[in-house]
mmCIF file of C-alpha atoms in Angstrom:
data_model
loop_
_atom_site.group_PDB
_atom_site.id
_atom_site.type_symbol
_atom_site.label_atom_id
_atom_site.label_comp_id
_atom_site.label_asym_id
_atom_site.label_seq_id
_atom_site.Cartn_x
_atom_site.Cartn_y
_atom_site.Cartn_z
ATOM 1 C CA MET R 1 -1.239 18.105 -5.359
ATOM 2 C CA ARG R 2 -2.903 15.670 -2.995
ATOM 3 C CA ILE R 3 -0.933 15.278 0.241
ATOM 4 C CA SER R 4 -1.497 11.984 2.050
ATOM 5 C CA THR R 5 0.244 10.395 5.023
ATOM 6 C CA THR R 6 1.515 7.052 6.227
ATOM 7 C CA ILE R 7 2.354 5.843 9.722
ATOM 8 C CA PHE R 8 3.200 2.672 11.601
ATOM 9 C CA LEU R 9 0.120 2.569 13.819
ATOM 10 C CA THR R 10 0.754 0.326 16.834
ATOM 11 C CA ASP R 11 -0.679 -0.394 20.259
ATOM 12 C CA GLU R 12 1.497 2.486 21.551
ATOM 13 C CA THR R 13 0.727 5.241 19.017
ATOM 14 C CA ILE R 14 -2.085 7.637 18.275
ATOM 15 C CA THR R 15 -5.275 5.717 17.506
ATOM 16 C CA PRO R 16 -6.686 5.251 13.981
ATOM 17 C CA VAL R 17 -9.869 7.115 14.918
ATOM 18 C CA ARG R 18 -8.078 10.164 16.338
ATOM 19 C CA LEU R 19 -5.618 10.344 13.455
ATOM 20 C CA ALA R 20 -8.221 9.902 10.715
ATOM 21 C CA ARG R 21 -10.407 12.657 12.140
ATOM 22 C CA GLU R 22 -7.448 15.019 12.389
ATOM 23 C CA LEU R 23 -6.302 14.280 8.835
ATOM 24 C CA GLU R 24 -9.714 14.937 7.339
ATOM 25 C CA GLU R 25 -10.293 18.095 9.359
ATOM 26 C CA ARG R 26 -6.894 19.456 8.331
ATOM 27 C CA GLY R 27 -7.419 18.722 4.635
ATOM 28 C CA PHE R 28 -5.004 15.845 4.072
ATOM 29 C CA GLY R 29 -5.855 13.538 1.192
ATOM 30 C CA GLY R 30 -5.357 10.089 2.630
ATOM 31 C CA LEU R 31 -4.032 7.630 5.188
ATOM 32 C CA TYR R 32 -1.937 4.627 4.142
ATOM 33 C CA LEU R 33 -0.965 1.875 6.576
ATOM 34 C CA PRO R 34 1.782 -0.779 6.362
ATOM 35 C CA GLU R 35 1.471 -4.454 7.202
ATOM 36 C CA HIS R 36 3.522 -6.997 9.142
ATOM 37 C CA THR R 37 1.735 -9.916 10.770
ATOM 38 C CA HIS R 38 4.740 -10.727 12.974
ATOM 39 C CA ILE R 39 8.527 -10.384 13.123
ATOM 40 C CA PRO R 40 10.323 -13.648 13.949
ATOM 41 C CA VAL R 41 12.900 -13.159 16.709
ATOM 42 C CA GLU R 42 15.399 -15.427 14.985
ATOM 43 C CA ARG R 43 15.900 -13.449 11.799
ATOM 44 C CA THR R 44 18.813 -13.441 9.395
ATOM 45 C CA THR R 45 17.187 -11.090 6.870
ATOM 46 C CA PRO R 46 18.752 -7.636 7.311
ATOM 47 C CA TYR R 47 16.593 -4.562 7.786
ATOM 48 C CA PRO R 48 16.594 -2.866 4.333
ATOM 49 C CA ALA R 49 17.308 0.595 5.778
ATOM 50 C CA GLY R 50 20.298 -0.715 7.734
ATOM 51 C CA GLY R 51 20.902 -1.020 11.460
ATOM 52 C CA GLU R 52 18.488 -2.444 13.993
ATOM 53 C CA LEU R 53 14.894 -3.089 13.024
ATOM 54 C CA PRO R 54 12.687 -0.412 14.683
ATOM 55 C CA PRO R 55 10.357 -1.863 17.333
ATOM 56 C CA GLU R 56 7.178 -0.652 15.619
ATOM 57 C CA TYR R 57 7.584 -3.361 12.972
ATOM 58 C CA GLY R 58 6.646 -5.997 15.530
ATOM 59 C CA ARG R 59 3.736 -3.983 16.955
ATOM 60 C CA THR R 60 1.919 -2.963 13.767
ATOM 61 C CA LEU R 61 -1.883 -2.916 13.848
ATOM 62 C CA ASP R 62 -3.753 -4.938 11.249
ATOM 63 C CA PRO R 63 -4.217 -2.359 8.465
ATOM 64 C CA PHE R 64 -7.693 -3.463 7.406
ATOM 65 C CA VAL R 65 -9.103 -3.319 10.932
ATOM 66 C CA ALA R 66 -7.472 0.070 11.528
ATOM 67 C CA LEU R 67 -8.640 1.455 8.181
ATOM 68 C CA GLY R 68 -12.146 0.207 8.918
ATOM 69 C CA GLN R 69 -12.145 2.391 12.032
ATOM 70 C CA ALA R 70 -10.777 5.313 10.013
ATOM 71 C CA ALA R 71 -13.484 4.852 7.373
ATOM 72 C CA ALA R 72 -16.221 4.925 9.997
ATOM 73 C CA VAL R 73 -15.285 8.394 11.283
ATOM 74 C CA THR R 74 -14.512 10.112 7.955
ATOM 75 C CA SER R 75 -16.295 10.756 4.679
ATOM 76 C CA GLN R 76 -13.646 12.050 2.258
ATOM 77 C CA LEU R 77 -10.279 10.773 3.481
ATOM 78 C CA GLY R 78 -8.600 8.292 1.138
ATOM 79 C CA LEU R 79 -7.688 4.954 2.723
ATOM 80 C CA GLY R 80 -4.906 2.685 1.578
ATOM 81 C CA THR R 81 -2.347 0.048 2.397
ATOM 82 C CA GLY R 82 1.317 0.735 1.969
ATOM 83 C CA ILE R 83 1.669 -2.101 1.494
ATOM 84 C CA THR R 84 -0.336 -5.341 1.648
ATOM 85 C CA LEU R 85 1.842 -8.462 1.508
ATOM 86 C CA VAL R 86 -0.519 -10.217 -0.883
ATOM 87 C CA ALA R 87 1.518 -13.433 -1.044
ATOM 88 C CA GLN R 88 1.025 -13.913 2.707
ATOM 89 C CA HIS R 89 -2.786 -13.918 2.486
ATOM 90 C CA ASP R 90 -5.449 -16.387 1.482
ATOM 91 C CA PRO R 91 -6.681 -14.579 -1.660
ATOM 92 C CA ILE R 92 -10.348 -15.453 -1.196
ATOM 93 C CA ASP R 93 -10.353 -13.999 2.318
ATOM 94 C CA LEU R 94 -8.320 -10.978 1.213
ATOM 95 C CA ALA R 95 -10.668 -10.301 -1.697
ATOM 96 C CA LYS R 96 -13.570 -10.169 0.771
ATOM 97 C CA GLN R 97 -11.702 -7.819 3.136
ATOM 98 C CA ILE R 98 -10.774 -5.429 0.351
ATOM 99 C CA ALA R 99 -14.218 -5.424 -1.225
ATOM 100 C CA THR R 100 -15.898 -4.862 2.135
ATOM 101 C CA LEU R 101 -13.638 -1.959 3.100
ATOM 102 C CA ASP R 102 -14.000 -0.318 -0.304
ATOM 103 C CA HIS R 103 -17.774 -0.792 -0.250
ATOM 104 C CA LEU R 104 -18.265 0.547 3.271
ATOM 105 C CA SER R 105 -15.959 3.520 2.682
ATOM 106 C CA GLY R 106 -17.737 4.544 -0.518
ATOM 107 C CA GLY R 107 -14.903 3.596 -2.857
ATOM 108 C CA ARG R 108 -12.069 5.296 -0.983
ATOM 109 C CA PHE R 109 -9.652 2.363 -0.820
ATOM 110 C CA THR R 110 -6.271 2.039 -2.569
ATOM 111 C CA LEU R 111 -4.554 -1.339 -2.511
ATOM 112 C CA GLY R 112 -0.806 -1.004 -2.190
ATOM 113 C CA VAL R 113 0.829 -4.299 -3.182
ATOM 114 C CA GLY R 114 4.258 -5.353 -1.998
ATOM 115 C CA PHE R 115 6.457 -8.435 -2.149
ATOM 116 C CA GLY R 116 8.157 -8.084 1.232
ATOM 117 C CA TRP R 117 11.718 -8.100 2.532
ATOM 118 C CA ASN R 118 11.518 -10.385 5.574
ATOM 119 C CA ARG R 119 12.196 -13.953 4.458
ATOM 120 C CA GLU R 120 11.398 -15.449 7.868
ATOM 121 C CA GLU R 121 7.999 -13.733 8.067
ATOM 122 C CA ALA R 122 7.115 -14.976 4.587
ATOM 123 C CA ALA R 123 8.321 -18.504 5.347
ATOM 124 C CA ASP R 124 5.973 -18.732 8.324
ATOM 125 C CA HIS R 125 3.137 -18.062 5.874
ATOM 126 C CA GLY R 126 4.342 -20.912 3.671
ATOM 127 C CA VAL R 127 5.681 -18.571 0.985
ATOM 128 C CA ASP R 128 8.548 -19.738 -1.233
ATOM 129 C CA TRP R 129 10.751 -16.635 -1.384
ATOM 130 C CA THR R 130 11.903 -17.268 -4.942
ATOM 131 C CA THR R 131 8.365 -17.241 -6.363
ATOM 132 C CA ARG R 132 6.701 -14.674 -4.099
ATOM 133 C CA ARG R 133 6.242 -12.138 -6.915
ATOM 134 C CA GLU R 134 4.578 -14.684 -9.188
ATOM 135 C CA LEU R 135 2.446 -15.860 -6.265
ATOM 136 C CA ALA R 136 1.256 -12.313 -5.584
ATOM 137 C CA GLN R 137 0.453 -11.810 -9.253
ATOM 138 C CA ASP R 138 -1.539 -15.054 -9.308
ATOM 139 C CA ARG R 139 -3.464 -14.074 -6.190
ATOM 140 C CA MET R 140 -4.274 -10.663 -7.641
ATOM 141 C CA ALA R 141 -5.749 -12.381 -10.708
ATOM 142 C CA LEU R 142 -7.810 -14.699 -8.507
ATOM 143 C CA MET R 143 -9.157 -11.750 -6.490
ATOM 144 C CA ARG R 144 -10.096 -9.915 -9.660
ATOM 145 C CA ALA R 145 -12.087 -12.953 -10.746
ATOM 146 C CA LEU R 146 -14.073 -12.715 -7.502
ATOM 147 C CA TRP R 147 -14.586 -8.969 -8.028
ATOM 148 C CA ALA R 148 -15.875 -9.441 -11.582
ATOM 149 C CA GLY R 149 -19.450 -8.431 -12.349
ATOM 150 C CA GLN R 150 -20.463 -11.982 -13.242
ATOM 151 C CA PRO R 151 -19.400 -15.259 -11.556
ATOM 152 C CA THR R 152 -15.979 -15.917 -13.063
ATOM 153 C CA PRO R 153 -13.757 -18.943 -12.506
ATOM 154 C CA TYR R 154 -9.986 -18.675 -12.214
ATOM 155 C CA LYS R 155 -7.281 -21.297 -12.381
ATOM 156 C CA GLY R 156 -3.689 -20.202 -12.008
ATOM 157 C CA GLU R 157 -0.298 -21.648 -11.206
ATOM 158 C CA PHE R 158 -0.749 -21.259 -7.446
ATOM 159 C CA GLY R 159 -4.488 -21.277 -6.843
ATOM 160 C CA SER R 160 -7.974 -21.446 -8.260
ATOM 161 C CA VAL R 161 -11.547 -20.486 -7.479
ATOM 162 C CA ARG R 162 -14.825 -21.697 -8.922
ATOM 163 C CA ALA R 163 -17.259 -19.278 -10.521
ATOM 164 C CA SER R 164 -18.834 -17.799 -7.401
ATOM 165 C CA TYR R 165 -21.253 -15.274 -6.018
ATOM 166 C CA ALA R 166 -19.016 -12.871 -4.115
ATOM 167 C CA TYR R 167 -20.472 -9.624 -2.829
ATOM 168 C CA PRO R 168 -19.967 -6.805 -2.092
ATOM 169 C CA LYS R 169 -17.948 -5.696 -5.091
ATOM 170 C CA PRO R 170 -15.292 -2.999 -4.742
ATOM 171 C CA LEU R 171 -16.661 0.344 -5.841
ATOM 172 C CA SER R 172 -13.320 1.756 -6.988
ATOM 173 C CA GLY R 173 -11.632 -1.162 -8.699
ATOM 174 C CA PRO R 174 -9.813 -0.844 -6.294
ATOM 175 C CA ARG R 175 -6.959 1.385 -7.421
ATOM 176 C CA THR R 176 -3.838 -0.787 -7.214
ATOM 177 C CA LEU R 177 -0.300 0.551 -6.754
ATOM 178 C CA ILE R 178 2.796 -1.635 -6.453
ATOM 179 C CA GLY R 179 5.593 -0.680 -4.095
ATOM 180 C CA GLY R 180 9.261 -1.463 -4.488
ATOM 181 C CA ALA R 181 12.564 -0.374 -5.968
ATOM 182 C CA ALA R 182 12.853 0.467 -9.656
ATOM 183 C CA GLY R 183 13.758 -2.430 -11.897
ATOM 184 C CA PRO R 184 12.611 -4.517 -14.878
ATOM 185 C CA LYS R 185 10.658 -7.088 -12.820
ATOM 186 C CA LEU R 186 8.806 -4.460 -10.802
ATOM 187 C CA PHE R 187 7.965 -2.344 -13.829
ATOM 188 C CA ALA R 188 6.705 -5.412 -15.704
ATOM 189 C CA HIS R 189 4.340 -6.219 -12.830
ATOM 190 C CA ILE R 190 3.095 -2.630 -12.692
ATOM 191 C CA ALA R 191 2.345 -2.606 -16.416
ATOM 192 C CA ASP R 192 0.676 -6.009 -16.218
ATOM 193 C CA TYR R 193 -1.829 -5.610 -13.401
ATOM 194 C CA ALA R 194 -1.562 -2.302 -11.527
ATOM 195 C CA ASP R 195 -2.549 1.331 -11.891
ATOM 196 C CA GLY R 196 0.837 2.671 -10.876
ATOM 197 C CA TRP R 197 3.865 2.722 -8.624
ATOM 198 C CA LEU R 198 4.556 3.489 -4.952
ATOM 199 C CA PRO R 199 8.282 4.376 -5.004
ATOM 200 C CA ILE R 200 9.528 4.315 -1.404
ATOM 201 C CA GLY R 201 11.169 7.609 -0.475
ATOM 202 C CA GLY R 202 10.645 9.015 -3.950
ATOM 203 C CA ARG R 203 14.341 9.278 -4.859
ATOM 204 C CA GLY R 204 15.624 8.963 -8.422
ATOM 205 C CA LEU R 205 12.261 9.460 -10.101
ATOM 206 C CA ALA R 206 13.653 11.698 -12.825
ATOM 207 C CA GLN R 207 15.743 8.752 -14.056
ATOM 208 C CA SER R 208 13.335 5.856 -13.420
ATOM 209 C CA LEU R 209 10.033 7.388 -14.536
ATOM 210 C CA PRO R 210 10.886 7.503 -18.266
ATOM 211 C CA VAL R 211 11.822 3.814 -18.104
ATOM 212 C CA LEU R 212 8.543 2.902 -16.402
ATOM 213 C CA ARG R 213 6.589 4.958 -18.919
ATOM 214 C CA ASP R 214 8.244 3.100 -21.785
ATOM 215 C CA VAL R 215 7.379 -0.290 -20.231
ATOM 216 C CA TRP R 216 3.833 0.901 -19.534
ATOM 217 C CA SER R 217 3.297 2.093 -23.109
ATOM 218 C CA ALA R 218 4.871 -1.041 -24.596
ATOM 219 C CA ALA R 219 2.289 -3.094 -22.678
ATOM 220 C CA GLY R 220 -0.486 -1.160 -24.423
ATOM 221 C CA ARG R 221 -1.470 0.858 -21.352
ATOM 222 C CA ASP R 222 -2.800 4.407 -21.682
ATOM 223 C CA PRO R 223 0.096 6.790 -20.887
ATOM 224 C CA GLU R 224 -2.317 9.243 -19.288
ATOM 225 C CA LYS R 225 -3.481 6.692 -16.728
ATOM 226 C CA LEU R 226 -0.138 5.788 -15.122
ATOM 227 C CA GLN R 227 -0.099 6.939 -11.479
ATOM 228 C CA VAL R 228 3.120 7.442 -9.547
ATOM 229 C CA VAL R 229 2.748 8.163 -5.830
ATOM 230 C CA PRO R 230 6.023 8.810 -3.934
ATOM 231 C CA TYR R 231 5.640 7.037 -0.608
ATOM 232 C CA ALA R 232 6.984 7.537 2.934
ATOM 233 C CA VAL R 233 8.473 10.869 1.889
ATOM 234 C CA LEU R 234 10.121 13.250 4.331
ATOM 235 C CA PRO R 235 9.144 16.647 2.882
ATOM 236 C CA THR R 236 11.673 19.390 2.205
ATOM 237 C CA PRO R 237 11.317 22.756 0.445
ATOM 238 C CA GLY R 238 11.295 22.280 -3.306
ATOM 239 C CA LYS R 239 10.538 18.554 -3.274
ATOM 240 C CA GLN R 240 6.844 19.083 -3.945
ATOM 241 C CA ALA R 241 7.575 21.313 -6.958
ATOM 242 C CA HIS R 242 10.016 18.700 -8.289
ATOM 243 C CA TYR R 243 7.365 15.993 -8.087
ATOM 244 C CA ALA R 244 4.819 18.247 -9.780
ATOM 245 C CA GLU R 245 7.226 18.780 -12.696
ATOM 246 C CA LEU R 246 7.372 14.983 -13.104
ATOM 247 C CA GLY R 247 3.573 14.758 -13.312
ATOM 248 C CA VAL R 248 3.039 13.436 -9.789
ATOM 249 C CA GLU R 249 -0.419 14.214 -8.395
ATOM 250 C CA GLU R 250 -0.179 12.630 -4.930
ATOM 251 C CA VAL R 251 2.609 12.367 -2.350
ATOM 252 C CA VAL R 252 2.488 10.296 0.851
ATOM 253 C CA LEU R 253 4.356 11.889 3.772
ATOM 254 C CA GLN R 254 5.852 9.810 6.603
ATOM 255 C CA LEU R 255 4.519 10.406 10.111
ATOM 256 C CA PRO R 256 6.442 9.195 13.170
ATOM 257 C CA PRO R 257 5.185 6.071 15.015
ATOM 258 C CA ALA R 258 4.435 8.171 18.069
ATOM 259 C CA GLY R 259 1.766 9.188 20.517
ATOM 260 C CA GLU R 260 -0.951 11.730 19.885
ATOM 261 C CA ALA R 261 0.945 14.858 20.927
ATOM 262 C CA GLU R 262 3.968 14.176 18.703
ATOM 263 C CA VAL R 263 1.924 13.123 15.685
ATOM 264 C CA LEU R 264 -0.254 16.226 15.898
ATOM 265 C CA ARG R 265 2.862 18.396 16.191
ATOM 266 C CA VAL R 266 4.230 16.895 12.969
ATOM 267 C CA LEU R 267 0.874 17.356 11.255
ATOM 268 C CA ASP R 268 1.104 21.038 12.165
ATOM 269 C CA GLU R 269 4.473 21.152 10.380
ATOM 270 C CA PHE R 270 3.149 19.264 7.370
ATOM 271 C CA GLY R 271 0.302 21.772 7.051
ATOM 272 C CA GLN R 272 2.602 24.094 5.082
ATOM 273 C CA TYR R 273 2.608 21.584 2.204
ATOM 274 C CA LEU R 274 -1.165 21.439 1.788
#
Protein backbone atom coordinates (compact mmCIF):
# COMPACT_ATOMS: atom_id res chain seq x y z
CA MET A 1 0.00 0.00 0.00
CA ARG A 2 1.23 3.47 -0.87
CA ILE A 3 1.64 5.63 2.24
CA SER A 4 1.41 9.37 1.61
CA THR A 5 1.22 12.34 3.97
CA THR A 6 -0.57 15.63 4.39
CA ILE A 7 0.31 18.67 6.48
CA PHE A 8 -0.73 22.27 7.00
CA LEU A 9 2.50 23.90 5.81
CA THR A 10 2.72 27.47 7.12
CA ASP A 11 5.27 30.22 7.62
CA GLU A 12 6.05 28.60 11.00
CA THR A 13 6.45 24.92 10.04
CA ILE A 14 9.02 22.75 8.36
CA THR A 15 9.68 23.99 4.82
CA PRO A 16 8.32 22.29 1.68
CA VAL A 17 11.84 21.59 0.43
CA ARG A 18 13.03 19.94 3.65
CA LEU A 19 9.86 17.89 4.04
CA ALA A 20 9.73 16.72 0.41
CA ARG A 21 13.34 15.55 0.51
CA GLU A 22 12.75 13.66 3.74
CA LEU A 23 9.59 12.00 2.43
CA GLU A 24 11.25 10.77 -0.74
CA GLU A 25 14.36 9.55 1.04
CA ARG A 26 12.25 7.64 3.57
CA GLY A 27 10.09 5.99 0.91
CA PHE A 28 6.77 7.77 1.41
CA GLY A 29 4.50 7.89 -1.62
CA GLY A 30 3.29 11.46 -1.70
CA LEU A 31 2.69 14.88 -0.19
CA TYR A 32 -0.76 16.49 -0.24
CA LEU A 33 -1.35 20.09 0.83
CA PRO A 34 -4.56 21.88 1.85
CA GLU A 35 -5.71 25.32 0.75
CA HIS A 36 -7.17 28.38 2.45
CA THR A 37 -6.53 31.79 0.92
CA HIS A 38 -7.60 33.59 4.10
CA ILE A 39 -9.78 33.18 7.19
CA PRO A 40 -12.09 36.16 7.84
CA VAL A 41 -11.91 37.30 11.46
CA GLU A 42 -15.65 37.88 11.62
CA ARG A 43 -16.83 34.35 10.99
CA THR A 44 -20.10 32.69 11.92
CA THR A 45 -19.34 29.39 10.16
CA PRO A 46 -18.38 26.84 12.83
CA TYR A 47 -15.18 24.84 12.54
CA PRO A 48 -16.34 21.39 11.29
CA ALA A 49 -14.24 19.49 13.85
CA GLY A 50 -15.68 21.54 16.72
CA GLY A 51 -14.07 24.02 19.08
CA GLU A 52 -11.75 26.84 18.10
CA LEU A 53 -10.32 26.98 14.60
CA PRO A 54 -6.60 26.01 14.78
CA PRO A 55 -4.28 28.92 13.92
CA GLU A 56 -2.62 27.11 11.00
CA TYR A 57 -5.76 27.60 8.91
CA GLY A 58 -4.99 31.31 8.63
CA ARG A 59 -1.28 30.76 7.91
CA THR A 60 -1.45 28.12 5.17
CA LEU A 61 1.07 28.37 2.33
CA ASP A 62 -0.23 28.49 -1.22
CA PRO A 63 -0.26 24.78 -2.15
CA PHE A 64 0.82 25.22 -5.76
CA VAL A 65 3.84 27.34 -4.88
CA ALA A 66 4.82 24.93 -2.10
CA LEU A 67 4.33 21.87 -4.30
CA GLY A 68 6.39 23.52 -7.02
CA GLN A 69 9.28 23.69 -4.56
CA ALA A 70 8.69 20.07 -3.56
CA ALA A 71 8.68 18.99 -7.21
CA ALA A 72 12.00 20.70 -7.85
CA VAL A 73 13.87 18.69 -5.20
CA THR A 74 12.30 15.25 -5.79
CA SER A 75 11.87 12.85 -8.69
CA GLN A 76 9.40 10.19 -7.51
CA LEU A 77 7.30 11.74 -4.74
CA GLY A 78 3.63 12.16 -5.62
CA LEU A 79 2.29 15.71 -5.27
CA GLY A 80 -1.30 16.63 -4.58
CA THR A 81 -3.78 19.06 -3.14
CA GLY A 82 -6.06 18.03 -0.33
CA ILE A 83 -7.97 19.96 -1.34
CA THR A 84 -8.20 22.73 -3.94
CA LEU A 85 -11.24 24.98 -3.48
CA VAL A 86 -11.98 25.05 -7.20
CA ALA A 87 -14.99 27.37 -6.89
CA GLN A 88 -12.74 30.07 -5.41
CA HIS A 89 -10.41 30.17 -8.43
CA ASP A 90 -10.50 31.67 -11.89
CA PRO A 91 -10.62 28.39 -13.87
CA ILE A 92 -8.43 29.59 -16.73
CA ASP A 93 -5.66 30.59 -14.31
CA LEU A 94 -6.11 27.41 -12.28
CA ALA A 95 -5.94 25.24 -15.39
CA LYS A 96 -2.58 26.82 -16.23
CA GLN A 97 -1.24 26.29 -12.68
CA ILE A 98 -2.26 22.65 -12.62
CA ALA A 99 -0.95 21.89 -16.09
CA THR A 100 2.36 23.60 -15.36
CA LEU A 101 2.91 21.76 -12.08
CA ASP A 102 1.99 18.41 -13.60
CA HIS A 103 4.22 19.05 -16.61
CA LEU A 104 7.24 20.17 -14.61
CA SER A 105 6.89 17.32 -12.10
CA GLY A 106 6.69 14.67 -14.82
CA GLY A 107 3.04 13.82 -14.26
CA ARG A 108 3.14 13.45 -10.48
CA PHE A 109 0.22 15.71 -9.60
CA THR A 110 -3.14 14.69 -8.09
CA LEU A 111 -5.90 17.29 -7.96
CA GLY A 112 -7.96 16.99 -4.81
CA VAL A 113 -11.23 18.89 -5.29
CA GLY A 114 -13.28 20.24 -2.42
CA PHE A 115 -16.33 22.44 -1.93
CA GLY A 116 -15.29 24.13 1.32
CA TRP A 117 -16.84 24.72 4.73
CA ASN A 118 -16.09 28.39 5.40
CA ARG A 119 -18.95 30.49 4.03
CA GLU A 120 -17.20 33.80 4.73
CA GLU A 121 -14.04 32.77 2.86
CA ALA A 122 -16.10 31.68 -0.14
CA ALA A 123 -18.20 34.86 -0.07
CA ASP A 124 -15.07 37.00 -0.34
CA HIS A 125 -14.33 35.15 -3.58
CA GLY A 126 -17.80 35.98 -4.87
CA VAL A 127 -19.06 32.41 -4.46
CA ASP A 128 -22.77 31.80 -3.89
CA TRP A 129 -22.74 29.12 -1.19
CA THR A 130 -25.86 27.38 -2.46
CA THR A 131 -24.38 26.71 -5.91
CA ARG A 132 -20.72 26.16 -5.03
CA ARG A 133 -20.79 22.47 -5.99
CA GLU A 134 -22.30 23.19 -9.40
CA LEU A 135 -19.82 26.04 -9.87
CA ALA A 136 -16.89 23.72 -9.13
CA GLN A 137 -18.25 21.14 -11.54
CA ASP A 138 -18.61 23.78 -14.26
CA ARG A 139 -15.07 25.03 -13.69
CA MET A 140 -13.69 21.50 -13.86
CA ALA A 141 -15.37 21.08 -17.26
CA LEU A 142 -13.92 24.38 -18.47
CA MET A 143 -10.42 23.36 -17.35
CA ARG A 144 -10.73 20.03 -19.12
CA ALA A 145 -11.59 21.89 -22.31
CA LEU A 146 -8.31 23.81 -21.99
CA TRP A 147 -6.42 20.56 -21.32
CA ALA A 148 -7.88 18.84 -24.39
CA GLY A 149 -5.52 17.79 -27.16
CA GLN A 150 -7.15 20.11 -29.69
CA PRO A 151 -8.49 23.66 -29.14
CA THR A 152 -11.90 23.05 -27.59
CA PRO A 153 -14.52 25.65 -26.68
CA TYR A 154 -16.65 25.38 -23.56
CA LYS A 155 -19.79 27.19 -22.53
CA GLY A 156 -21.35 26.33 -19.20
CA GLU A 157 -23.79 27.76 -16.70
CA PHE A 158 -21.13 29.77 -14.87
CA GLY A 159 -18.38 30.38 -17.40
CA SER A 160 -17.04 29.86 -20.88
CA VAL A 161 -13.80 29.80 -22.84
CA ARG A 162 -13.12 30.07 -26.55
CA ALA A 163 -11.27 27.34 -28.40
CA SER A 164 -7.71 28.17 -27.38
CA TYR A 165 -4.09 27.17 -27.57
CA ALA A 166 -3.24 26.30 -23.98
CA TYR A 167 0.06 24.61 -23.23
CA PRO A 168 1.57 22.80 -21.44
CA LYS A 169 -0.92 19.97 -21.12
CA PRO A 170 -1.09 17.90 -17.94
CA LEU A 171 0.82 14.67 -18.38
CA SER A 172 -1.29 12.65 -15.95
CA GLY A 173 -4.83 13.80 -16.63
CA PRO A 174 -4.45 14.91 -13.83
CA ARG A 175 -5.83 12.29 -11.47
CA THR A 176 -8.81 13.94 -9.76
CA LEU A 177 -10.16 12.95 -6.34
CA ILE A 178 -13.07 14.67 -4.60
CA GLY A 179 -13.03 15.19 -0.85
CA GLY A 180 -16.02 15.34 1.45
CA ALA A 181 -18.46 13.37 3.55
CA ALA A 182 -20.37 10.44 2.09
CA GLY A 183 -23.69 11.30 0.53
CA PRO A 184 -25.72 11.20 -2.70
CA LYS A 185 -24.55 14.61 -4.00
CA LEU A 186 -20.87 13.88 -3.38
CA PHE A 187 -21.03 10.41 -4.90
CA ALA A 188 -22.83 11.76 -7.97
CA HIS A 189 -20.04 14.30 -8.51
CA ILE A 190 -17.37 11.63 -8.10
CA ALA A 191 -19.03 9.38 -10.67
CA ASP A 192 -19.54 12.29 -13.05
CA TYR A 193 -16.09 13.85 -13.30
CA ALA A 194 -13.53 12.36 -10.90
CA ASP A 195 -11.29 9.33 -10.54
CA GLY A 196 -12.22 8.69 -6.93
CA TRP A 197 -12.85 9.84 -3.39
CA LEU A 198 -10.78 11.43 -0.61
CA PRO A 199 -12.78 10.48 2.52
CA ILE A 200 -11.52 12.65 5.39
CA GLY A 201 -10.40 10.51 8.32
CA GLY A 202 -11.38 7.31 6.55
CA ARG A 203 -14.16 6.32 8.97
CA GLY A 204 -17.21 4.32 7.91
CA LEU A 205 -15.76 3.11 4.62
CA ALA A 206 -17.12 -0.41 5.01
CA GLN A 207 -20.65 1.04 4.88
CA SER A 208 -20.17 3.86 2.35
CA LEU A 209 -17.93 2.17 -0.21
CA PRO A 210 -20.58 -0.25 -1.54
CA VAL A 211 -22.93 2.70 -2.06
CA LEU A 212 -20.28 4.66 -3.96
CA ARG A 213 -19.45 1.62 -6.07
CA ASP A 214 -23.11 1.24 -7.03
CA VAL A 215 -23.34 4.91 -8.06
CA TRP A 216 -20.05 4.61 -9.96
CA SER A 217 -21.19 1.52 -11.87
CA ALA A 218 -24.62 2.99 -12.60
CA ALA A 219 -22.87 5.94 -14.27
CA GLY A 220 -21.13 3.52 -16.63
CA ARG A 221 -17.71 3.86 -14.99
CA ASP A 222 -15.27 0.94 -14.91
CA PRO A 223 -15.49 -0.63 -11.42
CA GLU A 224 -11.79 -1.44 -11.52
CA LYS A 225 -10.82 2.20 -11.94
CA LEU A 226 -12.50 3.69 -8.85
CA GLN A 227 -9.84 5.01 -6.44
CA VAL A 228 -10.55 5.59 -2.77
CA VAL A 229 -7.80 7.32 -0.78
CA PRO A 230 -8.49 7.77 2.97
CA TYR A 231 -7.20 11.22 3.83
CA ALA A 232 -5.76 12.91 6.95
CA VAL A 233 -5.67 9.55 8.71
CA LEU A 234 -4.13 9.06 12.14
CA PRO A 235 -2.65 5.55 11.83
CA THR A 236 -3.31 2.82 14.38
CA PRO A 237 -2.42 -0.89 14.36
CA GLY A 238 -4.82 -2.81 12.15
CA LYS A 239 -6.17 0.20 10.26
CA GLN A 240 -3.91 -0.40 7.27
CA ALA A 241 -5.01 -4.05 7.00
CA HIS A 242 -8.66 -2.95 7.20
CA TYR A 243 -8.18 -0.52 4.32
CA ALA A 244 -6.40 -3.18 2.28
CA GLU A 245 -9.38 -5.53 2.73
CA LEU A 246 -11.60 -2.79 1.26
CA GLY A 247 -9.38 -2.51 -1.83
CA VAL A 248 -7.65 0.72 -0.81
CA GLU A 249 -4.23 1.17 -2.41
CA GLU A 250 -3.16 4.52 -0.93
CA VAL A 251 -3.60 6.13 2.50
CA VAL A 252 -2.70 9.73 3.39
CA LEU A 253 -1.42 10.14 6.96
CA GLN A 254 -1.78 13.42 8.88
CA LEU A 255 1.41 15.18 9.97
CA PRO A 256 1.34 17.88 12.65
CA PRO A 257 1.67 21.55 11.57
CA ALA A 258 4.96 21.81 13.40
CA GLY A 259 8.61 22.66 13.06
CA GLU A 260 11.26 20.43 11.56
CA ALA A 261 12.20 18.49 14.69
CA GLU A 262 8.62 17.48 15.54
CA VAL A 263 7.67 16.59 11.98
CA LEU A 264 10.74 14.41 11.55
CA ARG A 265 9.98 12.68 14.86
CA VAL A 266 6.49 11.82 13.62
CA LEU A 267 7.89 10.61 10.31
CA ASP A 268 10.10 8.25 12.29
CA GLU A 269 6.95 6.86 13.94
CA PHE A 270 5.12 6.59 10.63
CA GLY A 271 8.02 4.59 9.19
CA GLN A 272 6.55 1.42 10.71
CA TYR A 273 3.63 1.64 8.26
CA LEU A 274 5.75 1.73 5.11
